XYZ file of C-alpha atoms in Angstrom:
210
model
C -31.966 -68.812 -34.138
C -33.574 -72.192 -33.911
C -30.475 -73.963 -33.381
C -29.559 -71.547 -30.397
C -33.054 -71.911 -29.055
C -33.061 -75.608 -29.376
C -29.964 -75.746 -27.008
C -31.667 -73.639 -24.332
C -35.013 -75.441 -24.395
C -36.073 -77.619 -21.546
C -35.594 -80.319 -22.518
C -32.866 -79.266 -24.857
C -33.104 -80.799 -28.475
C -29.762 -82.462 -29.648
C -27.793 -79.682 -27.938
C -24.337 -81.055 -29.013
C -25.266 -81.427 -32.655
C -26.813 -77.808 -32.546
C -23.589 -76.379 -31.169
C -21.490 -78.263 -33.726
C -23.627 -77.031 -36.581
C -23.528 -73.327 -35.167
C -19.719 -73.555 -34.929
C -19.597 -74.753 -38.564
C -21.586 -72.037 -39.884
C -19.287 -69.602 -37.857
C -16.170 -70.996 -39.382
C -17.572 -71.295 -42.763
C -16.080 -69.491 -45.917
C -19.629 -68.107 -46.481
C -19.300 -66.132 -43.185
C -15.774 -65.148 -44.171
C -17.140 -63.624 -47.384
C -20.135 -61.904 -45.510
C -17.727 -60.420 -43.048
C -15.632 -58.699 -45.844
C -18.896 -56.687 -46.777
C -19.436 -55.046 -43.358
C -18.377 -51.554 -44.681
C -20.900 -51.825 -47.490
C -23.817 -52.902 -45.389
C -26.761 -50.525 -44.564
C -27.533 -49.694 -41.045
C -30.286 -52.293 -41.136
C -28.301 -54.947 -42.801
C -25.531 -54.344 -40.250
C -27.916 -54.694 -37.339
C -29.096 -58.147 -38.694
C -25.387 -59.116 -39.324
C -24.612 -58.193 -35.671
C -27.338 -60.398 -34.290
C -26.050 -63.280 -36.515
C -22.441 -62.782 -35.217
C -23.705 -62.812 -31.537
C -25.720 -65.997 -32.320
C -22.780 -67.790 -33.985
C -20.374 -66.673 -31.285
C -16.634 -66.945 -30.962
C -16.477 -69.271 -34.020
C -16.688 -66.098 -36.166
C -13.449 -64.591 -34.581
C -10.967 -65.883 -37.176
C -13.153 -64.337 -39.945
C -13.556 -60.960 -37.859
C -9.815 -60.664 -37.277
C -8.918 -61.621 -40.957
C -11.104 -58.977 -42.298
C -9.097 -56.095 -40.680
C -7.209 -54.384 -43.658
C -6.635 -50.893 -42.832
C -5.941 -48.467 -39.800
C -9.297 -46.648 -39.958
C -12.637 -46.674 -41.807
C -16.085 -47.987 -41.453
C -14.963 -51.661 -41.852
C -12.364 -51.292 -38.895
C -15.045 -49.627 -36.653
C -17.752 -52.181 -37.431
C -15.418 -54.941 -36.935
C -14.404 -53.876 -33.444
C -18.049 -53.333 -32.686
C -18.793 -56.867 -33.559
C -16.010 -58.318 -31.391
C -17.184 -56.022 -28.505
C -20.630 -57.655 -28.944
C -19.135 -61.267 -28.586
C -18.295 -60.069 -24.830
C -15.993 -61.945 -22.654
C -16.081 -65.250 -24.656
C -13.972 -63.451 -27.125
C -11.241 -62.798 -24.785
C -9.181 -66.114 -25.158
C -9.202 -65.815 -28.923
C -8.071 -62.145 -28.639
C -5.296 -63.258 -26.230
C -3.939 -65.921 -28.549
C -3.929 -63.409 -31.737
C -2.506 -60.485 -30.218
C 1.254 -61.146 -30.458
C 1.273 -61.564 -34.405
C -1.291 -58.924 -35.194
C -0.429 -55.742 -37.000
C -0.275 -52.661 -34.765
C -3.545 -51.301 -35.881
C -5.333 -54.583 -35.057
C -3.656 -54.730 -31.604
C -5.102 -51.140 -31.222
C -8.625 -52.191 -32.001
C -8.460 -55.474 -29.915
C -7.140 -53.313 -27.019
C -10.302 -50.942 -27.595
C -12.471 -54.111 -27.643
C -10.881 -55.388 -24.357
C -11.581 -52.202 -22.707
C -15.175 -52.184 -23.704
C -15.742 -55.732 -22.611
C -14.282 -54.493 -19.412
C -14.178 -57.753 -17.239
C -10.936 -58.870 -15.145
C -10.249 -61.585 -17.823
C -9.260 -58.604 -20.156
C -6.554 -57.295 -17.838
C -3.641 -60.015 -18.807
C -3.960 -59.427 -22.315
C -3.924 -55.564 -22.043
C -1.010 -55.771 -19.657
C 0.914 -57.832 -22.428
C 0.241 -54.786 -24.666
C 1.722 -52.413 -22.351
C 5.082 -53.971 -23.252
C 4.567 -53.147 -26.984
C 6.903 -50.543 -28.583
C 4.172 -48.960 -30.623
C 2.905 -45.907 -28.630
C -0.386 -45.868 -30.506
C -1.011 -49.311 -29.105
C 0.431 -48.427 -25.692
C -1.894 -45.532 -25.240
C -5.009 -47.341 -26.192
C -4.107 -50.151 -23.754
C -3.686 -47.711 -21.057
C -7.187 -46.172 -21.810
C -8.582 -49.497 -21.759
C -7.202 -50.782 -18.518
C -8.344 -47.365 -16.959
C -11.746 -48.289 -17.809
C -11.689 -51.628 -15.938
C -12.866 -51.601 -12.401
C -10.523 -54.124 -10.947
C -7.325 -53.981 -8.700
C -5.165 -55.890 -11.245
C -5.779 -53.297 -13.787
C -4.836 -50.572 -11.298
C -1.572 -52.612 -10.520
C -0.656 -52.961 -14.208
C -1.073 -49.180 -14.865
C 1.118 -48.473 -11.598
C 3.744 -50.953 -12.957
C 3.972 -49.442 -16.415
C 4.111 -45.898 -15.103
C 7.217 -46.906 -12.969
C 8.905 -49.065 -15.684
C 8.222 -46.852 -18.789
C 10.790 -44.207 -19.893
C 11.049 -41.395 -22.356
C 8.296 -41.436 -25.078
C 6.645 -44.392 -23.572
C 6.146 -42.868 -20.177
C 5.021 -39.612 -21.727
C 2.508 -41.484 -23.958
C 1.156 -43.386 -20.689
C 0.723 -40.192 -18.735
C -0.812 -38.345 -21.616
C -3.483 -41.229 -21.884
C -4.121 -41.067 -18.283
C -4.522 -37.361 -18.084
C -6.631 -37.389 -21.193
C -9.346 -39.481 -19.385
C -10.038 -36.465 -16.995
C -10.980 -39.281 -14.572
C -10.625 -38.475 -10.743
C -9.833 -42.079 -9.912
C -6.485 -41.614 -11.698
C -5.326 -39.131 -8.940
C -4.773 -41.815 -6.255
C -2.806 -43.750 -8.734
C -0.458 -40.908 -9.532
C -0.066 -40.004 -5.869
C 1.024 -43.565 -5.068
C 3.761 -43.313 -7.938
C 5.032 -40.292 -5.897
C 4.917 -41.993 -2.656
C 6.803 -45.007 -4.137
C 9.342 -42.972 -5.822
C 12.814 -41.536 -4.692
C 13.130 -37.772 -5.417
C 16.831 -37.814 -5.006
C 17.479 -40.762 -7.466
C 16.671 -41.858 -10.854
C 12.917 -41.485 -10.173
C 13.328 -37.751 -10.410
C 12.015 -37.280 -13.892
C 9.196 -39.628 -13.125
C 8.280 -37.454 -10.114
C 8.305 -34.266 -12.060
C 6.175 -35.640 -14.820
C 3.695 -37.157 -12.480
C 3.401 -33.904 -10.518
C 2.795 -32.051 -13.917
C 0.066 -34.539 -14.707
């Protein structure tokens, strides 16, 4: 807290040295060991730890990502919550790590991107729409739907038109499951842009049912 305060004081006190020290702590083995205990922390301990992560910033991202060990559970929920607290500054790191991450980590990062919710989250979420794992695809669709940006709407429109079979059903189910009226104009545009007498006929029937 003192290091962060020194950076924002007027005049600032050795801001470059303070930033370097904060990043060193964030990337330390001690922080990695602390992250591994998130599931065991009490509510009070986790609240304090969350504040620490926010102060240390994106330097903690490698430790947070490395701590994902299973699909569900307290640790997974808390790790995702911590990434969300880092906000938009975490998006570049998330984008760089998405491709090689296990499916459940991709799902959790898609959740985090949707909660962060800025336009910068749209490109990595759009990349996830091309994943073969339907669990990741559905979460990416839900997260894009939560972002109020024209690029998010365009990405959803594109995947609706391009997806086939189970993937298209997963996209439509995710959209319908939101029960959000703003999805209706998007589905209406799919109908307007599709040929009912050609290969688009199955898409039109599924869209009408949605």
